[in-house]
PDB file of C-alpha atoms in Angstrom:
ATOM      1  CA  UNK A  30       2.515   2.480  -3.138  1.00 92.00           C
ATOM      2  CA  UNK A  31      -0.456   0.860  -4.745  1.00 97.00           C
ATOM      3  CA  UNK A  32      -3.730   2.765  -5.101  1.00 98.00           C
ATOM      4  CA  UNK A  33      -7.310   2.041  -6.110  1.00 99.00           C
ATOM      5  CA  UNK A  34     -10.209   4.445  -6.482  1.00 99.00           C
ATOM      6  CA  UNK A  35     -13.860   3.416  -6.323  1.00 98.00           C
ATOM      7  CA  UNK A  36     -16.772   5.808  -6.511  1.00 96.00           C
ATOM      8  CA  UNK A  37     -20.522   6.033  -6.873  1.00 92.00           C
ATOM      9  CA  UNK A  38     -21.832   8.980  -8.859  1.00 88.00           C
ATOM     10  CA  UNK A  39     -25.284   9.920 -10.080  1.00 81.00           C
ATOM     11  CA  UNK A  40     -24.755  13.398 -11.474  1.00 78.00           C
ATOM     12  CA  UNK A  41     -21.108  13.058 -12.473  1.00 84.00           C
ATOM     13  CA  UNK A  42     -19.476  15.260  -9.815  1.00 86.00           C
ATOM     14  CA  UNK A  43     -18.062  12.410  -7.736  1.00 90.00           C
ATOM     15  CA  UNK A  44     -16.817  10.705 -10.903  1.00 93.00           C
ATOM     16  CA  UNK A  45     -15.019  13.883 -11.924  1.00 93.00           C
ATOM     17  CA  UNK A  46     -13.375  14.187  -8.479  1.00 95.00           C
ATOM     18  CA  UNK A  47     -12.330  10.518  -8.689  1.00 97.00           C
ATOM     19  CA  UNK A  48     -10.873  11.019 -12.169  1.00 97.00           C
ATOM     20  CA  UNK A  49      -8.814  14.024 -11.048  1.00 97.00           C
ATOM     21  CA  UNK A  50      -7.369  11.988  -8.170  1.00 98.00           C
ATOM     22  CA  UNK A  51      -6.757   9.038 -10.501  1.00 99.00           C
ATOM     23  CA  UNK A  52      -4.730  11.222 -12.846  1.00 98.00           C
ATOM     24  CA  UNK A  53      -2.494  12.292  -9.939  1.00 98.00           C
ATOM     25  CA  UNK A  54      -2.096   8.733  -8.629  1.00 98.00           C
ATOM     26  CA  UNK A  55      -1.619   7.067 -12.016  1.00 98.00           C
ATOM     27  CA  UNK A  56      -4.583   4.702 -11.716  1.00 98.00           C
ATOM     28  CA  UNK A  57      -8.029   4.368 -13.227  1.00 98.00           C
ATOM     29  CA  UNK A  58     -11.016   5.499 -11.184  1.00 99.00           C
ATOM     30  CA  UNK A  59     -13.661   2.785 -11.316  1.00 98.00           C
ATOM     31  CA  UNK A  60     -17.262   2.618 -10.191  1.00 97.00           C
ATOM     32  CA  UNK A  61     -18.326   0.606  -7.164  1.00 96.00           C
ATOM     33  CA  UNK A  62     -19.403  -2.107  -9.611  1.00 95.00           C
ATOM     34  CA  UNK A  63     -15.734  -3.081  -9.919  1.00 97.00           C
ATOM     35  CA  UNK A  64     -14.413  -5.056  -6.939  1.00 97.00           C
ATOM     36  CA  UNK A  65     -10.905  -4.733  -5.545  1.00 98.00           C
ATOM     37  CA  UNK A  66      -9.182  -8.016  -6.439  1.00 97.00           C
ATOM     38  CA  UNK A  67      -5.587  -7.376  -5.389  1.00 97.00           C
ATOM     39  CA  UNK A  68      -3.841  -5.740  -2.457  1.00 98.00           C
ATOM     40  CA  UNK A  69      -3.781  -1.939  -2.399  1.00 98.00           C
ATOM     41  CA  UNK A  70      -2.113   0.318   0.142  1.00 98.00           C
ATOM     42  CA  UNK A  71      -4.790   2.998  -0.197  1.00 98.00           C
ATOM     43  CA  UNK A  72      -8.374   2.518  -1.362  1.00 99.00           C
ATOM     44  CA  UNK A  73     -10.014   5.862  -2.074  1.00 99.00           C
ATOM     45  CA  UNK A  74     -13.761   5.396  -1.836  1.00 97.00           C
ATOM     46  CA  UNK A  75     -16.418   8.020  -2.244  1.00 93.00           C
ATOM     47  CA  UNK A  76     -19.869   9.039  -3.233  1.00 89.00           C
ATOM     48  CA  UNK A  77     -22.586  11.499  -2.460  1.00 80.00           C
ATOM     49  CA  UNK A  78     -25.453  11.789  -0.078  1.00 68.00           C
ATOM     50  CA  UNK A  79     -28.851  11.196  -1.601  1.00 63.00           C
ATOM     51  CA  UNK A  80     -32.043  12.506   0.001  1.00 59.00           C
ATOM     52  CA  UNK A  81     -30.163  12.968   3.309  1.00 57.00           C
ATOM     53  CA  UNK A  82     -29.513   9.230   3.538  1.00 58.00           C
ATOM     54  CA  UNK A  83     -26.413   7.108   3.774  1.00 59.00           C
ATOM     55  CA  UNK A  84     -25.050   5.926   0.490  1.00 72.00           C
ATOM     56  CA  UNK A  85     -26.277   2.332   0.321  1.00 84.00           C
ATOM     57  CA  UNK A  86     -24.008   1.520  -2.644  1.00 89.00           C
ATOM     58  CA  UNK A  87     -20.899   2.323  -0.591  1.00 91.00           C
ATOM     59  CA  UNK A  88     -22.139   0.177   2.287  1.00 89.00           C
ATOM     60  CA  UNK A  89     -22.806  -2.788  -0.022  1.00 93.00           C
ATOM     61  CA  UNK A  90     -19.424  -2.381  -1.737  1.00 96.00           C
ATOM     62  CA  UNK A  91     -17.542  -2.347   1.565  1.00 95.00           C
ATOM     63  CA  UNK A  92     -19.499  -5.306   2.948  1.00 95.00           C
ATOM     64  CA  UNK A  93     -18.589  -7.330  -0.153  1.00 96.00           C
ATOM     65  CA  UNK A  94     -14.913  -6.340  -0.266  1.00 97.00           C
ATOM     66  CA  UNK A  95     -12.158  -8.651   0.954  1.00 97.00           C
ATOM     67  CA  UNK A  96     -10.863  -6.248   3.587  1.00 97.00           C
ATOM     68  CA  UNK A  97      -7.582  -8.146   3.918  1.00 97.00           C
ATOM     69  CA  UNK A  98      -6.645  -6.628   0.533  1.00 98.00           C
ATOM     70  CA  UNK A  99      -6.938  -3.069   1.846  1.00 98.00           C
ATOM     71  CA  UNK A 100      -4.131  -1.328   3.700  1.00 98.00           C
ATOM     72  CA  UNK A 101      -6.096   1.833   4.375  1.00 98.00           C
ATOM     73  CA  UNK A 102      -9.384   3.351   3.255  1.00 98.00           C
ATOM     74  CA  UNK A 103      -9.371   7.013   2.248  1.00 98.00           C
ATOM     75  CA  UNK A 104     -12.873   8.538   2.219  1.00 96.00           C
ATOM     76  CA  UNK A 105     -14.021  11.297  -0.105  1.00 95.00           C
ATOM     77  CA  UNK A 106     -17.419  12.770  -0.846  1.00 90.00           C
ATOM     78  CA  UNK A 107     -19.297  15.270  -2.923  1.00 85.00           C
ATOM     79  CA  UNK A 108     -21.969  16.526  -0.657  1.00 74.00           C
ATOM     80  CA  UNK A 109     -24.021  19.334   0.716  1.00 64.00           C
ATOM     81  CA  UNK A 110     -24.134  20.623   4.252  1.00 56.00           C
ATOM     82  CA  UNK A 111     -26.125  17.560   5.367  1.00 53.00           C
ATOM     83  CA  UNK A 112     -23.555  14.996   4.242  1.00 58.00           C
ATOM     84  CA  UNK A 113     -22.440  12.152   6.421  1.00 79.00           C
ATOM     85  CA  UNK A 114     -20.949   9.875   3.759  1.00 86.00           C
ATOM     86  CA  UNK A 115     -17.486  10.243   5.280  1.00 89.00           C
ATOM     87  CA  UNK A 116     -18.893   9.446   8.726  1.00 88.00           C
ATOM     88  CA  UNK A 117     -20.535   6.354   7.211  1.00 88.00           C
ATOM     89  CA  UNK A 118     -17.209   5.143   5.798  1.00 93.00           C
ATOM     90  CA  UNK A 119     -15.349   5.892   9.036  1.00 94.00           C
ATOM     91  CA  UNK A 120     -17.971   4.007  11.076  1.00 94.00           C
ATOM     92  CA  UNK A 121     -17.673   0.987   8.775  1.00 95.00           C
ATOM     93  CA  UNK A 122     -13.890   1.025   9.195  1.00 97.00           C
ATOM     94  CA  UNK A 123     -14.119   1.280  12.974  1.00 97.00           C
ATOM     95  CA  UNK A 124     -16.781  -1.453  13.217  1.00 97.00           C
ATOM     96  CA  UNK A 125     -14.722  -3.780  10.998  1.00 96.00           C
ATOM     97  CA  UNK A 126     -11.254  -2.991  12.354  1.00 96.00           C
ATOM     98  CA  UNK A 127     -10.083  -1.516   9.042  1.00 97.00           C
ATOM     99  CA  UNK A 128      -7.545   1.298   8.992  1.00 98.00           C
ATOM    100  CA  UNK A 129      -9.108   4.560   7.844  1.00 98.00           C
ATOM    101  CA  UNK A 130      -7.022   7.558   6.874  1.00 98.00           C
ATOM    102  CA  UNK A 131      -7.132  10.591   9.127  1.00 96.00           C
ATOM    103  CA  UNK A 132      -7.320  12.578   5.885  1.00 95.00           C
ATOM    104  CA  UNK A 133     -10.533  12.906   3.887  1.00 95.00           C
ATOM    105  CA  UNK A 134     -11.885  15.106   1.138  1.00 94.00           C
ATOM    106  CA  UNK A 135     -15.381  16.550   1.253  1.00 89.00           C
ATOM    107  CA  UNK A 136     -16.361  18.794  -1.633  1.00 86.00           C
ATOM    108  CA  UNK A 137     -19.407  20.712  -0.431  1.00 77.00           C
ATOM    109  CA  UNK A 138     -21.719  22.094  -3.062  1.00 66.00           C
ATOM    110  CA  UNK A 139     -24.094  23.678  -0.512  1.00 56.00           C
ATOM    111  CA  UNK A 140     -27.119  22.989  -2.703  1.00 54.00           C
ATOM    112  CA  UNK A 141     -25.417  24.826  -5.550  1.00 50.00           C
ATOM    113  CA  UNK A 142     -27.064  24.221  -8.892  1.00 50.00           C
ATOM    114  CA  UNK A 143     -30.313  22.994  -7.348  1.00 46.00           C
ATOM    115  CA  UNK A 144     -33.116  22.451  -9.807  1.00 41.00           C
ATOM    116  CA  UNK A 145     -36.674  21.363  -9.132  1.00 37.00           C
ATOM    117  CA  UNK A 146     -35.806  17.746  -9.893  1.00 36.00           C
ATOM    118  CA  UNK A 147     -32.205  17.539  -8.774  1.00 42.00           C
ATOM    119  CA  UNK A 148     -28.761  18.960  -9.280  1.00 45.00           C
ATOM    120  CA  UNK A 149     -27.033  20.192 -12.388  1.00 49.00           C
ATOM    121  CA  UNK A 150     -23.276  20.177 -12.639  1.00 51.00           C
ATOM    122  CA  UNK A 151     -21.427  22.624 -10.423  1.00 58.00           C
ATOM    123  CA  UNK A 152     -18.301  24.389 -11.606  1.00 72.00           C
ATOM    124  CA  UNK A 153     -14.920  22.771 -11.117  1.00 82.00           C
ATOM    125  CA  UNK A 154     -12.860  25.920 -10.695  1.00 86.00           C
ATOM    126  CA  UNK A 155      -9.072  25.828 -11.049  1.00 90.00           C
ATOM    127  CA  UNK A 156      -8.876  26.258  -7.259  1.00 90.00           C
ATOM    128  CA  UNK A 157     -11.127  23.248  -6.666  1.00 90.00           C
ATOM    129  CA  UNK A 158      -9.173  21.104  -9.119  1.00 93.00           C
ATOM    130  CA  UNK A 159      -5.939  22.070  -7.344  1.00 96.00           C
ATOM    131  CA  UNK A 160      -7.482  21.198  -3.973  1.00 95.00           C
ATOM    132  CA  UNK A 161      -8.400  17.727  -5.267  1.00 96.00           C
ATOM    133  CA  UNK A 162      -4.947  17.234  -6.810  1.00 98.00           C
ATOM    134  CA  UNK A 163      -3.215  18.337  -3.599  1.00 97.00           C
ATOM    135  CA  UNK A 164      -5.308  15.928  -1.550  1.00 98.00           C
ATOM    136  CA  UNK A 165      -4.371  12.958  -3.751  1.00 98.00           C
ATOM    137  CA  UNK A 166      -0.711  14.016  -3.867  1.00 97.00           C
ATOM    138  CA  UNK A 167      -0.422  13.659  -0.075  1.00 96.00           C
ATOM    139  CA  UNK A 168      -0.613   9.887  -0.473  1.00 96.00           C
ATOM    140  CA  UNK A 169       2.011   9.464  -3.200  1.00 90.00           C
ATOM    141  CA  UNK A 170       4.889   9.744  -0.765  1.00 76.00           C
ATOM    142  CA  UNK A 171       3.175   8.095   2.184  1.00 60.00           C
TER     143      UNK A 171
END
């Protein structure tokens, strides 16, 4: 199995989730600035929701990706209760006839760590880290 991980992160939470998955899968997690240039069986792609809006960076990345290189897209998100990043990715896949995994990972912070001007880092508890690792591990034997 060949894997790739692409993410968009402003506060660092999504990057940390991507890096935990990358460690499990034996790949490097890269930002959306890095295109997929070779075939992968599973492309993990994720980001957050900003000001209750779709993640434009994910949309642009997917629109500019050679979809013939992707076996399956696996969505993940760091979000709050208003998130629809995963729905955005699933809709793109459906509209473009791209296989999307039935599995996804949504880490909900529920406005945890809210400051007047944004979010500060939330805790990555051992339980949360194990949840992320377990999610990624499902795809190793697929």
